[in-house]
Amino acid sequence: MYIRRSIENSLMQALENFPVVALIGPRQCGKSTLAKYILKESGKDCVFLDLEKPSDLQKTENAEWFFNTQKDKIICIDEIQRSPELFPCIRSLTDEWGKNGSFLILGSASRDLLRQSSESLAGRIAYKQLSPFLFSEINGTFAIERYFENGGFPRSLLAKNPDISLEWRENFISSFLERDLLQWINFTPSAMRRLWQMLAHLNGQTVNYSNLGKALAISNQTVRNYIDLLSSTYMVDVILPYTSNLGKRLVKAPKVYISDSGIAGALLGIKGFSNLMGHVAFGAMWEQIVLSNIKGEFPNAEIFYYRSSGGAEIDFVVKLNEEIFAVECKASFTSSLSKGNYLAIEDISPKRTFVVSPSEESWSIKKNIDAVSISGLVKSLIS
């Protein structure tokens, strides 16, 4: 079993210092496996409830009584978003018990989406986010090509062969649309599927809600709601433009990425890395891989893109520890920058600029501009 060491330590510390700890992230990214491992390693008595299991769900029908019978244990509740009515009870009991490490809750929804349907646990809860596998967690075990094709979801990446991986991803997409999203909003699964597929074709591009609405025969607001829902359930990443007092005419529409390269490939019907390399979406999928690894390694980073009407552009502007970094992604072993890239660097004035490619090597292009691998990018941003 692959243990997520960095998040493991962070979770253990949070359980020691907060009454409630929430581990959030997309479905099937390994939250339950990690939680069970941590509960076992803690050496404390624990009880694990999966709210998708009818017998466990029934135990929460009289939640206050049941939780009080387990008050000396760590109570872990999986898929908490399915029973938002439990939050007021959890809040009341944690105040009454007055101890840390009472509840570990797992959810396949963002903290903002959970807050919409729950009473606030402010001051009582720590949020930790788990992503699909980061490259640092599998580097040396799997080649970048497999990571590119299968994505980072454990069952997809660890599948015995490409056909099983693709079948898992196709089933994931169907079950997500036909079951998992229904708890959040009234929507048409067929329209959501078509939007998701359209976003896969537009991967990494700025979105025009009006054009998408016309193509799907739904309103602009419905498109926005659907994209917000996909974002809140970790299926897409919405990247806003960097507009910090630059006095330039900037592109201000958000960019949207499918949040996993394997899911993007399945939505596009691409089978095999060789076919993926020849697809127009290849470059955008590399951008997404770089983006997801920055987000996973640096959860407190703010990430934007930059594009001006004058042709200046850079894939990502990363604000980390009050410093600005520019990141340009190249899905090849060449790391040359365009005129537009240099114009963007001049506009933004980042501390350093990184050109990220699938190469395992790193080298200096110019002063404060370096070509790096994903691993090299992570090390450079840490230093």
C-alpha positions as MATLAB code, in Angstrom:
seq = 'MYIRRSIENSLMQALENFPVVALIGPRQCGKSTLAKYILKESGKDCVFLDLEKPSDLQKTENAEWFFNTQKDKIICIDEIQRSPELFPCIRSLTDEWGKNGSFLILGSASRDLLRQSSESLAGRIAYKQLSPFLFSEINGTFAIERYFENGGFPRSLLAKNPDISLEWRENFISSFLERDLLQWINFTPSAMRRLWQMLAHLNGQTVNYSNLGKALAISNQTVRNYIDLLSSTYMVDVILPYTSNLGKRLVKAPKVYISDSGIAGALLGIKGFSNLMGHVAFGAMWEQIVLSNIKGEFPNAEIFYYRSSGGAEIDFVVKLNEEIFAVECKASFTSSLSKGNYLAIEDISPKRTFVVSPSEESWSIKKNIDAVSISGLVKSLIS';
ca = [
       0.000    0.000    0.000;
       1.263    3.474   -0.883;
       1.187    5.624    2.258;
       0.851    9.369    1.788;
       3.559   10.337    4.280;
       3.305   14.135    4.227;
      -0.475   14.236    4.706;
      -0.237   11.355    7.223;
       1.938   13.405    9.557;
      -0.215   16.484    9.070;
      -3.383   14.546    9.893;
      -1.894   13.017   13.037;
      -0.875   16.462   14.279;
      -4.322   17.881   13.530;
      -6.022   15.106   15.515;
      -3.871   16.030   18.485;
      -4.826   19.703   18.288;
      -8.431   19.924   17.055;
     -11.696   18.277   18.180;
     -12.682   17.631   14.552;
     -10.453   16.961   11.539;
     -11.893   16.854    8.018;
     -10.042   14.972    5.279;
     -11.529   16.164    1.994;
     -10.811   15.406   -1.653;
     -12.287   13.726   -4.721;
     -13.972   10.355   -4.552;
     -11.693    7.345   -4.870;
      -8.484    9.295   -4.179;
      -7.622    7.156   -1.138;
      -9.196    9.018    1.800;
     -10.739    5.924    3.416;
      -7.573    3.854    3.014;
      -5.454    6.609    4.523;
      -7.900    7.218    7.375;
      -8.012    3.524    8.333;
      -4.215    3.368    8.275;
      -3.921    6.445   10.507;
      -6.541    5.130   12.933;
      -4.612    1.885   13.211;
      -1.287    3.685   13.676;
      -2.728    6.017   16.327;
      -2.967    3.139   18.810;
      -6.294    4.522   20.035;
      -9.704    2.883   20.040;
     -11.643    3.890   16.937;
     -14.980    3.388   15.257;
     -15.403    3.760   11.479;
     -18.755    4.617    9.879;
     -19.298    4.574    6.119;
     -22.478    6.526    5.393;
     -22.869    4.721    2.076;
     -23.333    1.505    4.057;
     -26.988    1.145    5.191;
     -26.130   -0.455    8.534;
     -23.682    2.339    9.396;
     -26.116    5.002    8.245;
     -28.779    3.501   10.529;
     -26.472    3.943   13.540;
     -26.616    7.715   13.020;
     -30.420    7.909   13.136;
     -30.023    8.604   16.855;
     -26.624   10.196   16.428;
     -26.302   11.873   19.819;
     -26.942    8.620   21.680;
     -24.645    6.568   19.440;
     -21.784    9.087   19.513;
     -21.984    9.339   23.311;
     -21.515    5.563   23.580;
     -18.293    6.004   21.539;
     -17.011    9.213   23.154;
     -13.725    7.684   24.317;
     -12.838    6.632   20.762;
     -11.892    8.449   17.591;
     -15.138    8.489   15.591;
     -14.420    8.400   11.846;
     -17.322    9.196    9.512;
     -16.837    8.557    5.785;
     -18.829   10.453    3.107;
     -20.032   13.027    5.640;
     -21.626   15.156    2.903;
     -24.395   12.565    2.667;
     -25.639   13.474    6.163;
     -25.109   17.204    6.728;
     -27.628   17.060    9.583;
     -24.871   15.454   11.684;
     -22.841   18.664   11.871;
     -24.898   20.412   14.599;
     -24.696   17.251   16.710;
     -20.929   17.019   16.197;
     -20.559   20.672   17.150;
     -22.583   20.244   20.338;
     -20.812   17.069   21.433;
     -17.300   18.361   20.823;
     -18.093   21.382   22.983;
     -19.509   19.096   25.672;
     -16.631   16.609   25.627;
     -13.911   19.276   25.493;
     -11.182   17.104   23.996;
      -9.217   16.917   20.762;
      -9.277   14.050   18.309;
     -12.964   13.244   18.771;
     -14.024   13.098   15.116;
     -12.257   12.392   11.836;
     -14.683   13.141    9.008;
     -14.103   12.311    5.351;
     -15.850   14.111    2.520;
     -15.828   14.177   -1.275;
     -16.618   17.876   -1.389;
     -14.804   21.135   -0.744;
     -15.004   22.898    2.595;
     -17.118   25.634    0.977;
     -19.639   23.096   -0.307;
     -19.764   21.377    3.073;
     -20.372   24.718    4.766;
     -23.379   25.384    2.558;
     -25.187   22.444    4.095;
     -23.815   22.412    7.626;
     -23.627   24.464   10.770;
     -20.233   26.073   11.144;
     -17.567   24.241   13.098;
     -15.305   27.295   13.072;
     -12.585   27.067   15.679;
     -13.231   23.365   16.198;
     -12.183   21.862   12.854;
      -9.010   21.521   10.778;
      -9.338   20.821    7.055;
      -6.811   18.657    5.238;
      -7.062   17.934    1.530;
      -5.991   14.737   -0.206;
      -5.438   14.728   -3.950;
      -4.898   11.825   -6.315;
      -1.267   10.691   -6.341;
       1.323   13.426   -6.723;
       4.338   12.658   -8.881;
       6.647   12.842   -5.867;
       4.726    9.945   -4.337;
       5.188    7.584   -7.280;
       8.398    8.846   -8.921;
      10.825    5.961   -9.315;
       7.954    3.465   -9.348;
       5.988    4.588  -12.390;
       7.171    6.419  -15.495;
       5.835    9.861  -16.315;
       4.124    8.361  -19.392;
       1.985    6.070  -17.221;
       1.174    8.952  -14.877;
       0.185   11.026  -17.906;
      -2.077    8.331  -19.388;
      -3.667    6.862  -16.244;
      -3.779    9.972  -14.082;
      -3.318    9.947  -10.330;
      -6.396    8.124   -9.015;
      -5.031    5.033   -7.218;
      -7.180    2.374   -8.896;
      -6.444    3.842  -12.314;
      -2.711    4.332  -11.808;
      -2.193    0.941  -10.141;
      -4.337   -1.013  -12.632;
      -2.723   -4.150  -14.064;
      -2.996   -2.950  -17.654;
      -4.177    0.078  -19.687;
      -7.534   -1.497  -20.560;
      -8.456   -2.025  -16.903;
      -7.338    1.516  -16.093;
      -9.496    3.005  -18.848;
     -12.484    0.873  -17.844;
     -12.154    2.073  -14.233;
     -12.066    5.709  -15.338;
     -15.087    5.313  -17.616;
     -17.034    3.667  -14.786;
     -15.920    6.416  -12.395;
     -17.283    9.092  -14.735;
     -20.623    7.304  -15.117;
     -21.126    6.626  -11.410;
     -20.088   10.164  -10.518;
     -22.676   11.629  -12.894;
     -25.475    9.173  -12.225;
     -25.152    8.864   -8.450;
     -22.685   11.081   -6.626;
     -23.719   14.491   -7.939;
     -27.421   13.938   -7.344;
     -27.087   14.760   -3.638;
     -26.052   18.336   -4.397;
     -28.259   19.835   -7.065;
     -31.049   19.101   -9.493;
     -29.363   18.704  -12.850;
     -29.560   16.639  -15.982;
     -26.805   13.983  -16.023;
     -26.710   13.990  -19.835;
     -26.188   17.775  -19.936;
     -23.493   17.552  -17.266;
     -21.718   14.784  -19.184;
     -21.762   16.842  -22.384;
     -20.465   19.902  -20.501;
     -17.704   17.836  -18.885;
     -16.708   16.471  -22.302;
     -16.766   19.963  -23.813;
     -14.529   21.188  -20.999;
     -12.150   18.308  -21.769;
     -11.921   19.557  -25.366;
     -11.420   23.109  -24.053;
      -8.988   21.945  -21.362;
      -6.805   24.810  -20.174;
      -8.620   27.437  -22.223;
     -10.633   30.412  -21.040;
     -14.328   29.603  -20.802;
     -17.169   31.518  -22.417;
     -20.303   30.692  -20.433;
     -22.561   32.067  -23.141;
     -21.094   29.856  -25.874;
     -21.245   26.785  -23.649;
     -24.850   27.562  -22.709;
     -25.889   27.898  -26.352;
     -24.179   24.645  -27.299;
     -25.916   22.798  -24.456;
     -29.263   24.636  -24.732;
     -29.069   25.698  -21.096;
     -28.699   29.121  -19.478;
     -25.384   30.832  -18.753;
     -26.159   30.659  -15.046;
     -26.761   26.924  -15.256;
     -23.367   26.506  -16.928;
     -21.782   28.493  -14.100;
     -23.591   26.379  -11.501;
     -22.500   23.147  -13.167;
     -18.859   24.262  -13.375;
     -18.970   25.419   -9.748;
     -20.272   21.999   -8.759;
     -17.555   20.186  -10.739;
     -14.986   22.436   -9.083;
     -16.413   21.885   -5.590;
     -16.257   18.123   -6.072;
     -12.648   18.332   -7.373;
     -13.388   17.324  -10.960;
     -12.239   20.590  -12.528;
      -9.874   23.384  -11.511;
     -10.951   26.953  -12.199;
      -7.972   29.311  -12.496;
      -8.588   33.045  -12.308;
      -6.466   35.680  -14.079;
      -3.661   37.512  -12.318;
      -4.649   41.190  -12.254;
      -2.527   42.713   -9.497;
      -2.293   46.467  -10.238;
      -0.557   45.990  -13.565;
      -2.419   48.660  -15.510;
      -2.686   46.367  -18.544;
      -5.645   45.276  -20.625;
      -5.968   41.692  -19.493;
      -7.978   38.641  -20.428;
     -10.302   38.230  -17.441;
     -12.290   35.059  -18.189;
     -11.324   32.074  -16.004;
      -9.429   29.083  -17.368;
     -10.811   25.624  -16.620;
      -8.803   22.398  -16.412;
     -10.046   18.837  -16.018;
      -8.388   18.054  -12.701;
      -6.877   14.676  -13.636;
      -5.150   13.745  -16.883;
      -6.543   10.202  -16.808;
     -10.119   11.447  -16.441;
      -9.524   13.974  -19.236;
      -8.258   11.199  -21.507;
     -11.297    9.042  -20.763;
     -13.685   11.944  -21.456;
     -11.939   12.478  -24.794;
     -11.978    8.766  -25.641;
      -8.182    8.592  -25.916;
      -6.637    5.159  -25.486;
      -2.895    4.752  -25.075;
      -0.057    7.196  -24.537;
       0.952    7.227  -28.211;
      -2.529    8.437  -29.175;
      -2.448   10.918  -26.348;
       0.813   12.428  -27.608;
      -0.761   13.116  -30.988;
      -3.868   14.742  -29.570;
      -4.368   18.508  -29.495;
      -5.151   18.269  -25.761;
      -1.690   16.900  -24.911;
      -0.150   20.251  -23.962;
      -3.093   21.267  -21.789;
      -2.991   17.922  -19.987;
       0.653   18.536  -19.136;
      -0.332   21.956  -17.762;
      -2.947   20.208  -15.624;
      -0.386   17.724  -14.287;
       1.905   20.585  -13.302;
      -1.036   22.488  -11.779;
      -2.292   19.552   -9.704;
       1.192   18.884   -8.359;
       1.686   22.513   -7.331;
      -1.705   22.502   -5.599;
      -1.024   19.182   -3.890;
       2.483   20.028   -2.705;
       1.625   23.599   -1.692;
      -2.013   23.716   -0.527;
      -1.657   27.303    0.685;
      -0.394   28.635   -2.653;
      -2.563   30.982   -4.699;
      -2.460   30.114   -8.408;
      -3.473   32.342  -11.328;
      -2.769   32.624  -15.045;
      -1.636   35.740  -16.903;
      -2.608   36.911  -20.373;
      -2.768   40.446  -21.751;
      -4.411   41.770  -24.900;
      -0.911   42.670  -26.083;
       0.151   39.012  -26.315;
       1.921   38.579  -22.974;
       1.092   35.225  -21.392;
       2.318   32.758  -18.813;
       0.600   29.523  -17.782;
       0.640   30.021  -14.017;
       1.462   32.779  -11.577;
       2.080   31.201   -8.169;
       1.879   33.298   -5.031;
       3.588   31.410   -2.234;
       4.699   32.873    1.088;
       4.097   36.398   -0.236;
       6.454   35.829   -3.172;
       5.527   35.581   -6.852;
       6.767   32.850   -9.189;
       6.010   32.365  -12.887;
       5.523   28.826  -14.252;
       5.415   27.977  -17.947;
       4.665   24.380  -19.007;
       6.235   22.685  -22.032;
       5.028   19.199  -22.961;
       8.335   18.408  -24.680;
      12.010   18.290  -23.794;
      12.575   21.748  -25.289;
      12.279   24.660  -22.897;
      12.399   27.743  -25.079;
      10.199   30.684  -24.137;
       8.151   32.767  -26.543;
       8.147   36.535  -26.917;
       4.803   36.547  -25.123;
       6.343   34.649  -22.205;
       9.128   37.205  -21.850;
       6.610   40.061  -22.020;
       4.631   38.405  -19.216;
       7.765   37.948  -17.106;
       8.520   41.659  -17.594;
       4.961   42.588  -16.549;
       4.788   40.298  -13.515;
       8.378   40.675  -12.257;
       8.417   37.270  -10.524;
      11.136   36.273   -8.104;
      11.932   33.321  -10.394;
      10.497   31.777  -13.533;
      10.332   28.016  -14.077;
       9.847   26.226  -17.389;
       8.506   22.775  -16.503;
       8.970   19.865  -18.901;
       8.768   16.040  -18.647;
      12.571   15.930  -18.672;
      14.285   14.702  -15.517;
      17.023   17.328  -15.863;
      17.179   20.931  -14.722;
      19.300   23.765  -16.069;
      19.512   27.546  -16.124;
      18.104   29.313  -19.190;
      18.813   32.873  -18.080;
      19.198   34.694  -14.812;
      16.235   33.725  -12.578;
      14.775   31.556  -15.381;
      15.286   27.798  -15.005;
      14.182   24.707  -16.885;
      13.017   22.102  -14.368;
      11.231   18.783  -13.990;
       8.148   18.491  -11.775;
      10.415   17.284   -8.968;
      12.781   20.173   -9.626;
       9.906   22.648   -9.506;
       8.787   21.363   -6.095;
      12.327   21.538   -4.704;
      12.830   25.063   -6.089;
       9.584   26.361   -4.622;
      10.482   24.905   -1.223;
      13.927   26.511   -1.158;
];
